[in-house]
Coordinates of C-alpha atoms in Angstrom, one line a residue:
X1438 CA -6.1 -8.8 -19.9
X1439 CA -4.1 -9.8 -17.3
X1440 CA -3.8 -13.6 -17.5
X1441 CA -2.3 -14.9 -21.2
X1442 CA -2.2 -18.1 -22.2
X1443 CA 1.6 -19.6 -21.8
X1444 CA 2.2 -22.8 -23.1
X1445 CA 4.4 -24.9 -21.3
X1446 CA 7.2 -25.2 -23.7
X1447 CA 7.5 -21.4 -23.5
X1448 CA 7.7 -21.1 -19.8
X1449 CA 10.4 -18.7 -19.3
X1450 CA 13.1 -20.7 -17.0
X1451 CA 13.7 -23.9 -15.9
X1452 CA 12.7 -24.3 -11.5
X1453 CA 15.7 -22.8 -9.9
X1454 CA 17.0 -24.6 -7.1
X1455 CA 15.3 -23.5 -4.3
X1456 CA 17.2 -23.6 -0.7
X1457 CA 15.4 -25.2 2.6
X1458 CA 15.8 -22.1 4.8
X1459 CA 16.2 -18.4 3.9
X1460 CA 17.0 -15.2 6.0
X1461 CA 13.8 -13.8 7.3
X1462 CA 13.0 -11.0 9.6
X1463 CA 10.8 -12.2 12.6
X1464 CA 9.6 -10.7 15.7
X1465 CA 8.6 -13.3 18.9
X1466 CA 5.6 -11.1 20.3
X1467 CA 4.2 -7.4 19.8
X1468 CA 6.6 -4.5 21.3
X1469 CA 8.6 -1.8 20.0
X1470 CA 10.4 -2.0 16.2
X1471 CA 13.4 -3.9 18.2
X1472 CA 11.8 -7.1 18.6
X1473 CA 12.6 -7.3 15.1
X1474 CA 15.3 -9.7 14.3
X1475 CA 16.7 -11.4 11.3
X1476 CA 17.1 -15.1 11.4
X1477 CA 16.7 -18.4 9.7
X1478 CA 13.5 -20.2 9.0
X1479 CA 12.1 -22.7 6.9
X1480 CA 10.8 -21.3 3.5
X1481 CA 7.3 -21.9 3.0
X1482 CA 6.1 -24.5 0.2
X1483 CA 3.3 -23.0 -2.0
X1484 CA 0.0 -25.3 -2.0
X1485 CA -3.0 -24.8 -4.5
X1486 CA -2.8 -21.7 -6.9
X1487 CA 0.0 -20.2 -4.7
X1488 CA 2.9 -19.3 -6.3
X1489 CA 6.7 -19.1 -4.7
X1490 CA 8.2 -16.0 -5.3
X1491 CA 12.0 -15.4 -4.3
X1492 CA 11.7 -11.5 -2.9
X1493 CA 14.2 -8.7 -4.6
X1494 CA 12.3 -6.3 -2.3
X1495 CA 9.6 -5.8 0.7
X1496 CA 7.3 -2.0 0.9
X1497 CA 6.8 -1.2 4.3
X1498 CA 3.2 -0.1 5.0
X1499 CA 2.2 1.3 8.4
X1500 CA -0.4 -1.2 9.0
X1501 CA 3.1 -3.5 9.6
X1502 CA 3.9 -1.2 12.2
X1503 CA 0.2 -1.4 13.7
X1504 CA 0.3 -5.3 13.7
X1505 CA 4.0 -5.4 15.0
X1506 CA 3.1 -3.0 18.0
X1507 CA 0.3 -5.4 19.1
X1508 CA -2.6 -3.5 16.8
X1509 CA -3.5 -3.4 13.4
X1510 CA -4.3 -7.2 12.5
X1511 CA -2.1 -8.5 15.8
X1512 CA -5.0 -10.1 17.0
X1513 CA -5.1 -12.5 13.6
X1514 CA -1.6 -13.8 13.9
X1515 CA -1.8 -17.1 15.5
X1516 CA 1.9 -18.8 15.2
X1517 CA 5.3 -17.6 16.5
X1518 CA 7.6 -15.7 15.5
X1519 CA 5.9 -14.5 12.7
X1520 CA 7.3 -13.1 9.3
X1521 CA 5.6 -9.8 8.9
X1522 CA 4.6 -8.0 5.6
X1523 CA 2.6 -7.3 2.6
X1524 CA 4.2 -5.9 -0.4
X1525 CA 6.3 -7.9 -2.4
X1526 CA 7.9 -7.6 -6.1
X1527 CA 10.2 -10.1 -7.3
X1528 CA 10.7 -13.6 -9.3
X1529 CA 8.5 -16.6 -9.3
X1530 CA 10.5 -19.4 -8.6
X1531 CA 7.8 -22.2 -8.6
X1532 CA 4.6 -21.7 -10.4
X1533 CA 1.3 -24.4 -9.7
X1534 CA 1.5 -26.0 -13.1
X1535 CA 3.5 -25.0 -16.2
X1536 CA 0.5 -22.8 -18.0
X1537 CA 0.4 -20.4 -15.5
X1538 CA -0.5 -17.2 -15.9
X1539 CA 3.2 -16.3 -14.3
X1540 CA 5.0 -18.7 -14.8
X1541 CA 8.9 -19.5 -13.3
X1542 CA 11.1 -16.6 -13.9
X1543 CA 8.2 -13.9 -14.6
X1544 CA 9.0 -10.7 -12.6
X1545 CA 6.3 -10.1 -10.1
X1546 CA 4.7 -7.7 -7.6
X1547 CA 1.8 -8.3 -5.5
X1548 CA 0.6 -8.8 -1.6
X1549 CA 0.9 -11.9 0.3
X1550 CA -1.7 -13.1 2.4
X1551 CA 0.1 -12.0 5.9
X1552 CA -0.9 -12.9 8.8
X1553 CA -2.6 -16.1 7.4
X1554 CA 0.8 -16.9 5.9
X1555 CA 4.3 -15.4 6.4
X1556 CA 4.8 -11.8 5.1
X1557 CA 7.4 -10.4 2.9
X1558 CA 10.1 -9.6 4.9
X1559 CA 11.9 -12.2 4.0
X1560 CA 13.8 -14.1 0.8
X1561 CA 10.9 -16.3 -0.3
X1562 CA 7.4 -15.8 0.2
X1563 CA 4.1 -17.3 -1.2
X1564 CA 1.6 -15.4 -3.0
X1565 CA -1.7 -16.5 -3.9
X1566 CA -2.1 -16.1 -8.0
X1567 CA -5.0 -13.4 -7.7
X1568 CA -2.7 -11.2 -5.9
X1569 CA 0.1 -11.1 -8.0
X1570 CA 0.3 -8.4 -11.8
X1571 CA 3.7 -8.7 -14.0
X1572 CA 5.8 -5.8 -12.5
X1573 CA 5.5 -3.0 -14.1
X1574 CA 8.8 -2.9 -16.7
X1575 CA 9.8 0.4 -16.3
X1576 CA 10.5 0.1 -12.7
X1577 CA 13.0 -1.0 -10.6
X1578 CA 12.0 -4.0 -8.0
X1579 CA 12.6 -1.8 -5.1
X1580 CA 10.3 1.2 -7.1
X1581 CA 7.6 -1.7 -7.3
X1582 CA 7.1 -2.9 -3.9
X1583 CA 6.5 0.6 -3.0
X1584 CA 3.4 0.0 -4.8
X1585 CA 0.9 -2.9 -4.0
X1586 CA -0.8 -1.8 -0.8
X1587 CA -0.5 1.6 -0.9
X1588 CA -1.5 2.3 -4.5
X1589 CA -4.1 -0.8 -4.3
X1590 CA -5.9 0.9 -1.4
X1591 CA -6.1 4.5 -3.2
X1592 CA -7.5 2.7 -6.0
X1593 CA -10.4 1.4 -4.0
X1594 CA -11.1 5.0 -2.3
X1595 CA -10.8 6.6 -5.3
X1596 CA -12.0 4.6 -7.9
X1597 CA -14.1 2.0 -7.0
X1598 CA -15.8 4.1 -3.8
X1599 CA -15.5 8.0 -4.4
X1600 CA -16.3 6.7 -8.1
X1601 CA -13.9 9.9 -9.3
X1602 CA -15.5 11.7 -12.4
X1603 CA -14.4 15.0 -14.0
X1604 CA -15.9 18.3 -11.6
X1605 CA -15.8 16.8 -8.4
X1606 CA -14.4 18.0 -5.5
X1607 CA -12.0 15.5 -3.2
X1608 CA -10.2 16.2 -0.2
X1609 CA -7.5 13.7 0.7
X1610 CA -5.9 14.3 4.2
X1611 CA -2.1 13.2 4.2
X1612 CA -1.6 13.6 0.7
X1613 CA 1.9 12.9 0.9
X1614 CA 1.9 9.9 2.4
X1615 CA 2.4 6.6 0.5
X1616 CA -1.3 6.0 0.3
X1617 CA -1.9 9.7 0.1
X1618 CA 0.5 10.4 -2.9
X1619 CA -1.7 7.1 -5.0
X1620 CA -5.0 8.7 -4.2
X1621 CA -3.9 12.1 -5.3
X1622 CA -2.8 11.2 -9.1
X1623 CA -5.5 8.6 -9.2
X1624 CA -8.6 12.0 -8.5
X1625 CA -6.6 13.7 -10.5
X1626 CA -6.2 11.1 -13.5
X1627 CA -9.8 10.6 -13.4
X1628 CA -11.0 14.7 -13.8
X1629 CA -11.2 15.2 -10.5
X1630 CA -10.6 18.3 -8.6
X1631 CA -8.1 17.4 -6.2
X1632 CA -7.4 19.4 -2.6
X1633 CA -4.7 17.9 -0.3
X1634 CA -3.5 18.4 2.8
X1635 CA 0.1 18.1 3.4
X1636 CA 3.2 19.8 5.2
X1637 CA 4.8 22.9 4.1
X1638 CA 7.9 20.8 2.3
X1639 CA 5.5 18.7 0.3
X1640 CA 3.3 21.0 -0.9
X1641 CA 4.7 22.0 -4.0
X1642 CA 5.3 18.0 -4.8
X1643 CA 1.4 17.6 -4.2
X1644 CA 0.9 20.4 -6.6
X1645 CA 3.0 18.1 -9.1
X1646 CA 1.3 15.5 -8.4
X1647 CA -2.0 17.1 -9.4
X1648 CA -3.2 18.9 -6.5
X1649 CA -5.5 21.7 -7.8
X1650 CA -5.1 23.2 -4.0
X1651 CA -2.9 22.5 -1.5
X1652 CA -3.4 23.0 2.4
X1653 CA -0.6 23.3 4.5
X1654 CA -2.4 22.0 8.0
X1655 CA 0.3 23.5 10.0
X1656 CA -0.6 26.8 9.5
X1657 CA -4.6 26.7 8.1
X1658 CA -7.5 25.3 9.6
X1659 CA -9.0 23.7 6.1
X1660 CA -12.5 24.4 7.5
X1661 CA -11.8 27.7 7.1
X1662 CA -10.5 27.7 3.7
X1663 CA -12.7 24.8 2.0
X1664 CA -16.2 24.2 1.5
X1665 CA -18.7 22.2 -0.8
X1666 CA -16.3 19.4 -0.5
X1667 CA -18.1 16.3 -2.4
X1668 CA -15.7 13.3 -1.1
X1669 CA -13.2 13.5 2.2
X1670 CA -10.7 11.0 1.7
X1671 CA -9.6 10.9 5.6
X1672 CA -6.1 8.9 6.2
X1673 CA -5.9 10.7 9.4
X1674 CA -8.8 10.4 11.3
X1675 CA -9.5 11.7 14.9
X1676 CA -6.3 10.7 16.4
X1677 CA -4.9 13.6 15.2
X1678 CA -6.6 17.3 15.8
X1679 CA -9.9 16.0 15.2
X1680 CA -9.5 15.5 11.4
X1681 CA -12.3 13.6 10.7
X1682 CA -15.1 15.8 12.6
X1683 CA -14.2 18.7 11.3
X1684 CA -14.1 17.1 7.7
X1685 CA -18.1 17.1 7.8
X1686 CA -17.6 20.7 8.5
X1687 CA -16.2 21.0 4.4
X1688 CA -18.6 18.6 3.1
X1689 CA -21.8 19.4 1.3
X1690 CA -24.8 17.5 2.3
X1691 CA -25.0 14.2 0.8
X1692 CA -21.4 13.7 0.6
X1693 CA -19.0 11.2 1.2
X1694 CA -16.8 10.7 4.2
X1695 CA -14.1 7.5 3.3
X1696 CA -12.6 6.9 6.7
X1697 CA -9.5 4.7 6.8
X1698 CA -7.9 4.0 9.4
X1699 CA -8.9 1.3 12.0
X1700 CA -10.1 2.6 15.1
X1701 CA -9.4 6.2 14.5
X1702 CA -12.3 7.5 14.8
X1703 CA -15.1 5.2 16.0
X1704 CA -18.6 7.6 16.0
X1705 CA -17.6 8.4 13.0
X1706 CA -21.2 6.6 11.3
X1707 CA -23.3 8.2 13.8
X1708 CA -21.8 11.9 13.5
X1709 CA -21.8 12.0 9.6
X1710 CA -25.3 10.9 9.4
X1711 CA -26.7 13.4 11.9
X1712 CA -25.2 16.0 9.4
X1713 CA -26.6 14.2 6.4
X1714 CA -23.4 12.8 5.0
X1715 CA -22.8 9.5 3.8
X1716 CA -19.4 7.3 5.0
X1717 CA -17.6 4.4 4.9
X1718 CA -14.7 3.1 5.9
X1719 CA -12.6 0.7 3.5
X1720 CA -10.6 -2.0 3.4
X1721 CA -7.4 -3.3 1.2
X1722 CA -8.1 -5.6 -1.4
X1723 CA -5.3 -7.3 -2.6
X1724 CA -6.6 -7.3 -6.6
X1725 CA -4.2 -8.6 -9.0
X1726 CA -6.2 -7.4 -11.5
X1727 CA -6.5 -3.7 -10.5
X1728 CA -2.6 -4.4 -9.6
X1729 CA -2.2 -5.1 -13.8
X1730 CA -4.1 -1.8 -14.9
X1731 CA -2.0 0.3 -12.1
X1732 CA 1.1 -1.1 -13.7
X1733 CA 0.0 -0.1 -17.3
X1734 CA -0.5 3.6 -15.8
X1735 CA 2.9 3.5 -13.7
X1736 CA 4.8 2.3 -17.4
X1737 CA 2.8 4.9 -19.4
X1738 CA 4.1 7.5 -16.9
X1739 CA 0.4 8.5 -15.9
X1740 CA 1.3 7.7 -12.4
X1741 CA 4.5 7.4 -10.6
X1742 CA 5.7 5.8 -7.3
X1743 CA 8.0 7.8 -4.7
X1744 CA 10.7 6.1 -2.8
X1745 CA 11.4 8.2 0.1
X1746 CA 14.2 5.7 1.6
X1747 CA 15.6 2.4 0.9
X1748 CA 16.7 0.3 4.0
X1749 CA 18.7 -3.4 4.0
X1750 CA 16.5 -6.6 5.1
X1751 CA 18.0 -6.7 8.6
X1752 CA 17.6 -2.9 9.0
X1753 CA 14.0 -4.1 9.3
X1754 CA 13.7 -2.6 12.6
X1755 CA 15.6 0.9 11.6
X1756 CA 12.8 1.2 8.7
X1757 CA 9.9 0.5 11.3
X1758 CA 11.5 3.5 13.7
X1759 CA 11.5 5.6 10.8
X1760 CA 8.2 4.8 9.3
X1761 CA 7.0 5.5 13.1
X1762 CA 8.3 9.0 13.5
X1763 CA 5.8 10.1 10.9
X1764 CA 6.4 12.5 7.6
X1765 CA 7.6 9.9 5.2
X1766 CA 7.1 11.4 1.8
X1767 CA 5.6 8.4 -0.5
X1768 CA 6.9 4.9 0.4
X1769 CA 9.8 3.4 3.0
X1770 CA 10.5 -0.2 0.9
X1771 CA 13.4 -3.2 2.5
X1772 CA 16.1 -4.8 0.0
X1773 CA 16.0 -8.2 0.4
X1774 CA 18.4 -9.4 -2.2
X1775 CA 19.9 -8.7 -6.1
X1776 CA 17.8 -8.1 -9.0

């Protein structure tokens, strides 16, 4: 289980001092990565079951890129400048009461609440309690907060919508992406038969990963080459060569069409039920508890987490450019400060 009783006389550390204002990376209204800048603000005082965490490290998802370029959740930040991101793994430095379930000094990794409250990029951020697991103890802090969002949001396509089960069939589009790369091992844990779509240099590493078949999209049509397709995982959507229609072309009748991304592809409802295929989209849910059983696989090497590159806090703006340019392989994830 994922909470354990903790006495407080075995709390783990004393309350570190904790300073008034900490180097955060901000950005004063939506625009291009370089509104990004790194400054000083306040940090934030936990109230309720939220729990003060100093960061070690930040992931960086592309739904931060979304909201910093004025899309994505823009429209739900409401004060300025704003602290952006989700992904967090570190050390809680003030707990709500001494029997927490993590209490000071546990090693942490979990989602914040942004843009209701500041994001991770940042040296202290507040979490609320059912969003934080115990960071997995095999990996590094910068391996773990490549890991919440990406990893939690695989887990709901896979698991807890496609319902994965030995025999079926699932597609996932961008299988080499940081959600992609989740969603792959996760079908693949759970019996599935698992085709993914990738570039020509990360086919092999999908194949690793426990790809049963590989596409490489830049030279096959996968309508050609795939049919009787029970679930489409689509992380593209129409934005991109028409993904997502011509997914319904692979899937037998009566199957599933997950579509992710916001906005990508707004028919898409209407189009896969005139061909007699279910959808849905989906959205993150930032489970603490789902967060604890993705760490036990992640320690029991079941799953694994990959790092494509490792920027420095006020290279915030760097990471964002490169996140942009597309083709990241796995995760892009900010160091904020020493383990």
């Amino acid at each position: 289980m994922r909470f354990r009783s903790t006495r407080p006389e075995t709390a783990l550390h004393p309350a570190p001092a904790v300073p008034e204002t900490m180097r955060s990376v901000v950005y004063d209204a939506p625009g291009y990565a370089e509104v990004l800048r790194v400054t000083e603000t306040a940090v934030p005082t936990p109230v309720l079951s939220e729990v003060l965490v100093r960061v070690v490290a930040a992931g960086v998802n592309p739904i931060d890129a979304k909201t910093r370029a004025g899309r994505g959740m823009s429209a739900s930040v409401d004060s300025w400048p704003a602290v952006p991101g989700f992904d967090v793994s570190g050390v809680v430095v003030r707990a709500p009461f001494d029997a927490h379930p993590f209490p000071v000094g546990t090693e942490v990794y979990g989602m914040a609440a942004f843009p209701r409250t500041a994001g991770t990029y940042a040296e202290y951020v507040v979490v609320p309690t059912l969003s934080l697991a115990r960071k997995p103890v095999s990996l590094s802090h910068v391996e773990a907060a490549g890991v919440p969002l990406a990893a939690l949001t695989a887990w709901g396509l896979v698991v807890e919508t496609a319902l994965a089960h030995q025999g079926q069939r699932v597609l996932i589009h961008a299988g080499g992406g940081g959600v992609g790369h989740f969603a792959v091992q996760f079908a693949a844990y759970f019996g599935a038969h698992v085709i993914a779509t990738g570039s020509p240099q990360n086919l092999e590493w999908l194949r690793e990963l426990g790809a049963a078949e590989v596409v490489d999209y830049t030279s096959t049509r996968f309508e050609d080459v795939l049919a009787d397709v029970d679930v489409v995982i689509d992380l593209i959507g129409n934005v991109s060569d028409d993904t997502g229609t011509r997914s319904l072309d692979v899937l037998r009748p009566g199957g599933l069409l997950i579509e992710v991304p916001t906005g990508a592809w707004p028919g898409f409802r209407e189009a896969a039920a005139a061909r007699g295929i279910r959808s849905t989209d989906y959205k993150t849910i930032p489970d603490g508890g789902a967060l604890a059983t993705i760490a036990r696989l992640l320690d029991s090497g079941a799953v694994r987490v990959y790092i494509d590159r490792v920027f420095d806090l006020a290279d915030a703006a760097s990471a964002h450019s490169e996140l942009e340019r597309g083709h990241t392989r796995g995760k892009i994830v900010l160091r904020v400060s020493d383990d």
